[in-house]
Amino acid sequence: MIRKTLVVCLLVLTAAGCGSNGADSSLISKSDRVAATEISANFINSPGLNLAKLKGQVVVLDFWATWCGPCRMEIPTFVKLYPVYHPKGVEIVGLSVEDPNSQPGSYFGKFLNDFSINYPIGFADQNTVRAYGISSIPATYFIDKTGKIATVFVGTHPEEEITAVIEKLLAE
């Protein structure tokens, strides 16, 4: 199952490229979608969160890091969209690829506060990073209500493209 997930993810990432050049809000056909691999993460602000608990919701799973400039550029979009779409059944989850011990204990809390992050944030463990094939960040996985990967964005994307995917998944 993990192998099939990785193959589909690599195909999507290859097709998507980096950034928003030529990207659109196309979704993988329902018959070709694969189940999202369960995440393993140490959450800062949502202990015990996992994908199984989110079944029935659209999930935006964003891999990022505090030192990543493009990630920092995209965070305000997720902060803006969270209060709009969370009540409609969308969960945005940020997974940092950083080692939580790489900075003093207060660093990450201050970062969340400075960026007004209002959605669940955690540190992805290496098994999760490998399972999703993360080699470039930001990498954003859009997971449908059945728990399957519907599309992947690599690099920054405009709010309109993110919103378009969310709207399509909510309509399914």
mmCIF file of C-alpha atoms in Angstrom:
data_model
loop_
_atom_site.group_PDB
_atom_site.id
_atom_site.type_symbol
_atom_site.label_atom_id
_atom_site.label_comp_id
_atom_site.label_asym_id
_atom_site.label_seq_id
_atom_site.Cartn_x
_atom_site.Cartn_y
_atom_site.Cartn_z
ATOM 1 C CA MET A 1 0.000 0.000 0.000
ATOM 2 C CA ILE A 2 2.793 2.429 0.871
ATOM 3 C CA ARG A 3 4.531 1.597 -2.413
ATOM 4 C CA LYS A 4 1.342 2.377 -4.405
ATOM 5 C CA THR A 5 0.901 5.638 -2.466
ATOM 6 C CA LEU A 6 4.487 6.646 -3.220
ATOM 7 C CA VAL A 7 4.134 5.847 -6.930
ATOM 8 C CA VAL A 8 0.964 7.926 -7.250
ATOM 9 C CA CYS A 9 2.505 10.768 -5.240
ATOM 10 C CA LEU A 10 5.644 10.772 -7.388
ATOM 11 C CA LEU A 11 3.538 10.859 -10.540
ATOM 12 C CA VAL A 12 1.485 13.743 -9.190
ATOM 13 C CA LEU A 13 4.582 15.632 -8.048
ATOM 14 C CA THR A 14 6.260 15.136 -11.401
ATOM 15 C CA ALA A 15 3.187 16.392 -13.233
ATOM 16 C CA ALA A 16 2.648 19.300 -10.859
ATOM 17 C CA GLY A 17 6.168 20.686 -10.897
ATOM 18 C CA CYS A 18 7.246 23.357 -8.445
ATOM 19 C CA GLY A 19 5.322 26.547 -7.882
ATOM 20 C CA SER A 20 2.149 27.506 -9.645
ATOM 21 C CA ASN A 21 3.351 27.718 -13.237
ATOM 22 C CA GLY A 22 0.813 25.794 -15.236
ATOM 23 C CA ALA A 23 -0.767 24.314 -12.124
ATOM 24 C CA ASP A 24 -4.504 24.153 -11.810
ATOM 25 C CA SER A 25 -7.104 22.737 -9.505
ATOM 26 C CA SER A 26 -7.448 19.386 -11.315
ATOM 27 C CA LEU A 27 -8.096 16.392 -9.132
ATOM 28 C CA ILE A 28 -6.917 12.829 -9.550
ATOM 29 C CA SER A 29 -9.857 10.757 -10.811
ATOM 30 C CA LYS A 30 -11.630 9.003 -7.952
ATOM 31 C CA SER A 31 -10.759 5.574 -9.354
ATOM 32 C CA ASP A 32 -7.027 6.402 -9.377
ATOM 33 C CA ARG A 33 -6.798 7.888 -5.890
ATOM 34 C CA VAL A 34 -4.916 6.013 -3.188
ATOM 35 C CA ALA A 35 -5.468 6.078 0.539
ATOM 36 C CA ALA A 36 -3.431 8.654 2.399
ATOM 37 C CA THR A 37 -0.887 7.094 4.704
ATOM 38 C CA GLU A 38 -1.617 7.672 8.387
ATOM 39 C CA ILE A 39 0.493 10.458 9.818
ATOM 40 C CA SER A 40 2.707 10.153 12.832
ATOM 41 C CA ALA A 41 3.498 13.504 14.373
ATOM 42 C CA ASN A 42 4.105 15.241 17.656
ATOM 43 C CA PHE A 43 1.473 17.981 17.653
ATOM 44 C CA ILE A 44 2.128 21.300 19.332
ATOM 45 C CA ASN A 45 -1.488 22.424 19.538
ATOM 46 C CA SER A 46 -3.667 19.356 18.790
ATOM 47 C CA PRO A 47 -2.430 16.305 20.711
ATOM 48 C CA GLY A 48 -3.520 12.934 19.391
ATOM 49 C CA LEU A 49 -4.661 14.176 15.986
ATOM 50 C CA ASN A 50 -4.579 11.599 13.184
ATOM 51 C CA LEU A 51 -6.175 11.076 9.784
ATOM 52 C CA ALA A 52 -8.503 8.347 11.019
ATOM 53 C CA LYS A 53 -10.181 10.940 13.254
ATOM 54 C CA LEU A 54 -10.648 13.199 10.234
ATOM 55 C CA LYS A 55 -12.398 10.705 7.931
ATOM 56 C CA GLY A 56 -15.458 12.346 6.427
ATOM 57 C CA GLN A 57 -13.685 15.703 6.233
ATOM 58 C CA VAL A 58 -11.544 17.246 3.515
ATOM 59 C CA VAL A 59 -7.963 17.436 4.796
ATOM 60 C CA VAL A 60 -5.297 19.846 3.607
ATOM 61 C CA LEU A 61 -2.005 18.325 4.776
ATOM 62 C CA ASP A 62 0.832 20.822 4.426
ATOM 63 C CA PHE A 63 4.482 19.824 4.892
ATOM 64 C CA TRP A 64 6.621 22.858 5.734
ATOM 65 C CA ALA A 65 9.424 24.275 7.917
ATOM 66 C CA THR A 66 10.000 27.547 9.778
ATOM 67 C CA TRP A 67 13.192 28.238 7.792
ATOM 68 C CA CYS A 68 11.440 27.775 4.419
ATOM 69 C CA GLY A 69 10.682 31.121 2.758
ATOM 70 C CA PRO A 70 7.977 29.788 0.394
ATOM 71 C CA CYS A 71 6.355 27.986 3.350
ATOM 72 C CA ARG A 72 6.245 31.248 5.277
ATOM 73 C CA MET A 73 4.630 32.903 2.251
ATOM 74 C CA GLU A 74 1.865 30.286 2.132
ATOM 75 C CA ILE A 75 1.038 30.165 5.864
ATOM 76 C CA PRO A 76 -1.104 33.355 5.805
ATOM 77 C CA THR A 77 -3.335 31.715 3.179
ATOM 78 C CA PHE A 78 -3.978 28.723 5.447
ATOM 79 C CA VAL A 79 -4.548 31.056 8.412
ATOM 80 C CA LYS A 80 -7.117 32.991 6.356
ATOM 81 C CA LEU A 81 -8.872 29.891 4.969
ATOM 82 C CA TYR A 82 -9.093 27.936 8.235
ATOM 83 C CA PRO A 83 -11.956 29.889 9.875
ATOM 84 C CA VAL A 84 -13.829 29.973 6.558
ATOM 85 C CA TYR A 85 -13.593 26.280 5.693
ATOM 86 C CA HIS A 86 -13.181 24.502 9.029
ATOM 87 C CA PRO A 87 -16.891 24.912 9.875
ATOM 88 C CA LYS A 88 -17.687 23.418 6.438
ATOM 89 C CA GLY A 89 -15.757 20.201 7.147
ATOM 90 C CA VAL A 90 -12.189 21.054 6.155
ATOM 91 C CA GLU A 91 -9.215 20.412 8.418
ATOM 92 C CA ILE A 92 -5.902 22.077 7.626
ATOM 93 C CA VAL A 93 -2.941 20.313 9.212
ATOM 94 C CA GLY A 94 0.605 21.670 9.106
ATOM 95 C CA LEU A 95 3.428 19.173 9.527
ATOM 96 C CA SER A 96 6.872 20.619 10.053
ATOM 97 C CA VAL A 97 9.716 18.513 8.678
ATOM 98 C CA GLU A 98 12.083 20.059 11.250
ATOM 99 C CA ASP A 99 13.581 18.330 14.240
ATOM 100 C CA PRO A 100 11.655 19.762 17.220
ATOM 101 C CA ASN A 101 14.929 19.796 19.178
ATOM 102 C CA SER A 102 16.677 21.976 16.591
ATOM 103 C CA GLN A 103 15.544 25.166 18.334
ATOM 104 C CA PRO A 104 14.946 26.263 21.933
ATOM 105 C CA GLY A 105 11.604 25.119 23.348
ATOM 106 C CA SER A 106 9.952 28.530 23.031
ATOM 107 C CA TYR A 107 10.942 29.027 19.367
ATOM 108 C CA PHE A 108 8.094 27.078 17.759
ATOM 109 C CA GLY A 109 5.413 28.463 20.073
ATOM 110 C CA LYS A 110 6.619 31.975 19.277
ATOM 111 C CA PHE A 111 6.580 31.141 15.555
ATOM 112 C CA LEU A 112 2.961 29.948 15.749
ATOM 113 C CA ASN A 113 2.037 33.098 17.661
ATOM 114 C CA ASP A 114 3.945 35.454 15.321
ATOM 115 C CA PHE A 115 2.190 33.946 12.282
ATOM 116 C CA SER A 116 -1.199 33.746 14.070
ATOM 117 C CA ILE A 117 -1.414 30.060 13.135
ATOM 118 C CA ASN A 118 -4.920 28.886 14.004
ATOM 119 C CA TYR A 119 -4.822 25.316 12.658
ATOM 120 C CA PRO A 120 -3.192 22.115 13.973
ATOM 121 C CA ILE A 121 0.617 22.067 13.742
ATOM 122 C CA GLY A 122 2.915 19.186 14.489
ATOM 123 C CA PHE A 123 6.338 17.741 13.774
ATOM 124 C CA ALA A 124 6.182 14.917 11.237
ATOM 125 C CA ASP A 125 8.287 11.933 12.137
ATOM 126 C CA GLN A 126 10.701 10.548 9.539
ATOM 127 C CA ASN A 127 8.418 7.620 8.671
ATOM 128 C CA THR A 128 5.667 10.065 7.689
ATOM 129 C CA VAL A 129 8.090 12.217 5.675
ATOM 130 C CA ARG A 130 9.318 9.096 3.823
ATOM 131 C CA ALA A 131 5.817 7.678 3.314
ATOM 132 C CA TYR A 132 4.722 10.887 1.598
ATOM 133 C CA GLY A 133 7.950 11.146 -0.419
ATOM 134 C CA ILE A 134 8.708 14.660 0.803
ATOM 135 C CA SER A 135 11.795 16.041 -0.895
ATOM 136 C CA SER A 136 10.668 19.629 -1.516
ATOM 137 C CA ILE A 137 8.603 21.930 0.660
ATOM 138 C CA PRO A 138 6.063 23.284 0.846
ATOM 139 C CA ALA A 139 4.242 20.156 -0.265
ATOM 140 C CA THR A 140 0.488 20.190 0.224
ATOM 141 C CA TYR A 141 -1.654 17.063 -0.009
ATOM 142 C CA PHE A 142 -5.392 17.415 -0.489
ATOM 143 C CA ILE A 143 -7.206 14.410 0.953
ATOM 144 C CA ASP A 144 -10.832 13.735 0.094
ATOM 145 C CA LYS A 145 -13.601 12.815 2.537
ATOM 146 C CA THR A 146 -12.895 9.095 2.064
ATOM 147 C CA GLY A 147 -9.250 9.505 3.096
ATOM 148 C CA LYS A 148 -7.735 9.326 -0.390
ATOM 149 C CA ILE A 149 -5.214 11.702 -1.943
ATOM 150 C CA ALA A 150 -7.027 13.869 -4.498
ATOM 151 C CA THR A 151 -4.103 16.076 -5.598
ATOM 152 C CA VAL A 152 -0.754 17.424 -4.469
ATOM 153 C CA PHE A 153 0.792 20.880 -4.774
ATOM 154 C CA VAL A 154 4.552 21.342 -4.544
ATOM 155 C CA GLY A 155 5.817 24.870 -4.006
ATOM 156 C CA THR A 156 3.689 27.903 -3.284
ATOM 157 C CA HIS A 157 0.306 28.290 -4.901
ATOM 158 C CA PRO A 158 -2.094 31.217 -4.936
ATOM 159 C CA GLU A 159 -5.041 31.237 -2.576
ATOM 160 C CA GLU A 160 -7.408 30.880 -5.537
ATOM 161 C CA GLU A 161 -5.895 27.520 -6.549
ATOM 162 C CA ILE A 162 -6.014 26.190 -2.992
ATOM 163 C CA THR A 163 -9.607 27.377 -2.585
ATOM 164 C CA ALA A 164 -10.612 25.838 -5.932
ATOM 165 C CA VAL A 165 -9.377 22.407 -4.840
ATOM 166 C CA ILE A 166 -11.076 22.689 -1.456
ATOM 167 C CA GLU A 167 -14.366 23.701 -3.095
ATOM 168 C CA LYS A 168 -14.215 20.770 -5.532
ATOM 169 C CA LEU A 169 -13.538 18.312 -2.718
ATOM 170 C CA LEU A 170 -16.357 19.695 -0.587
ATOM 171 C CA ALA A 171 -18.722 19.265 -3.538
ATOM 172 C CA GLU A 172 -17.852 15.569 -3.944
#
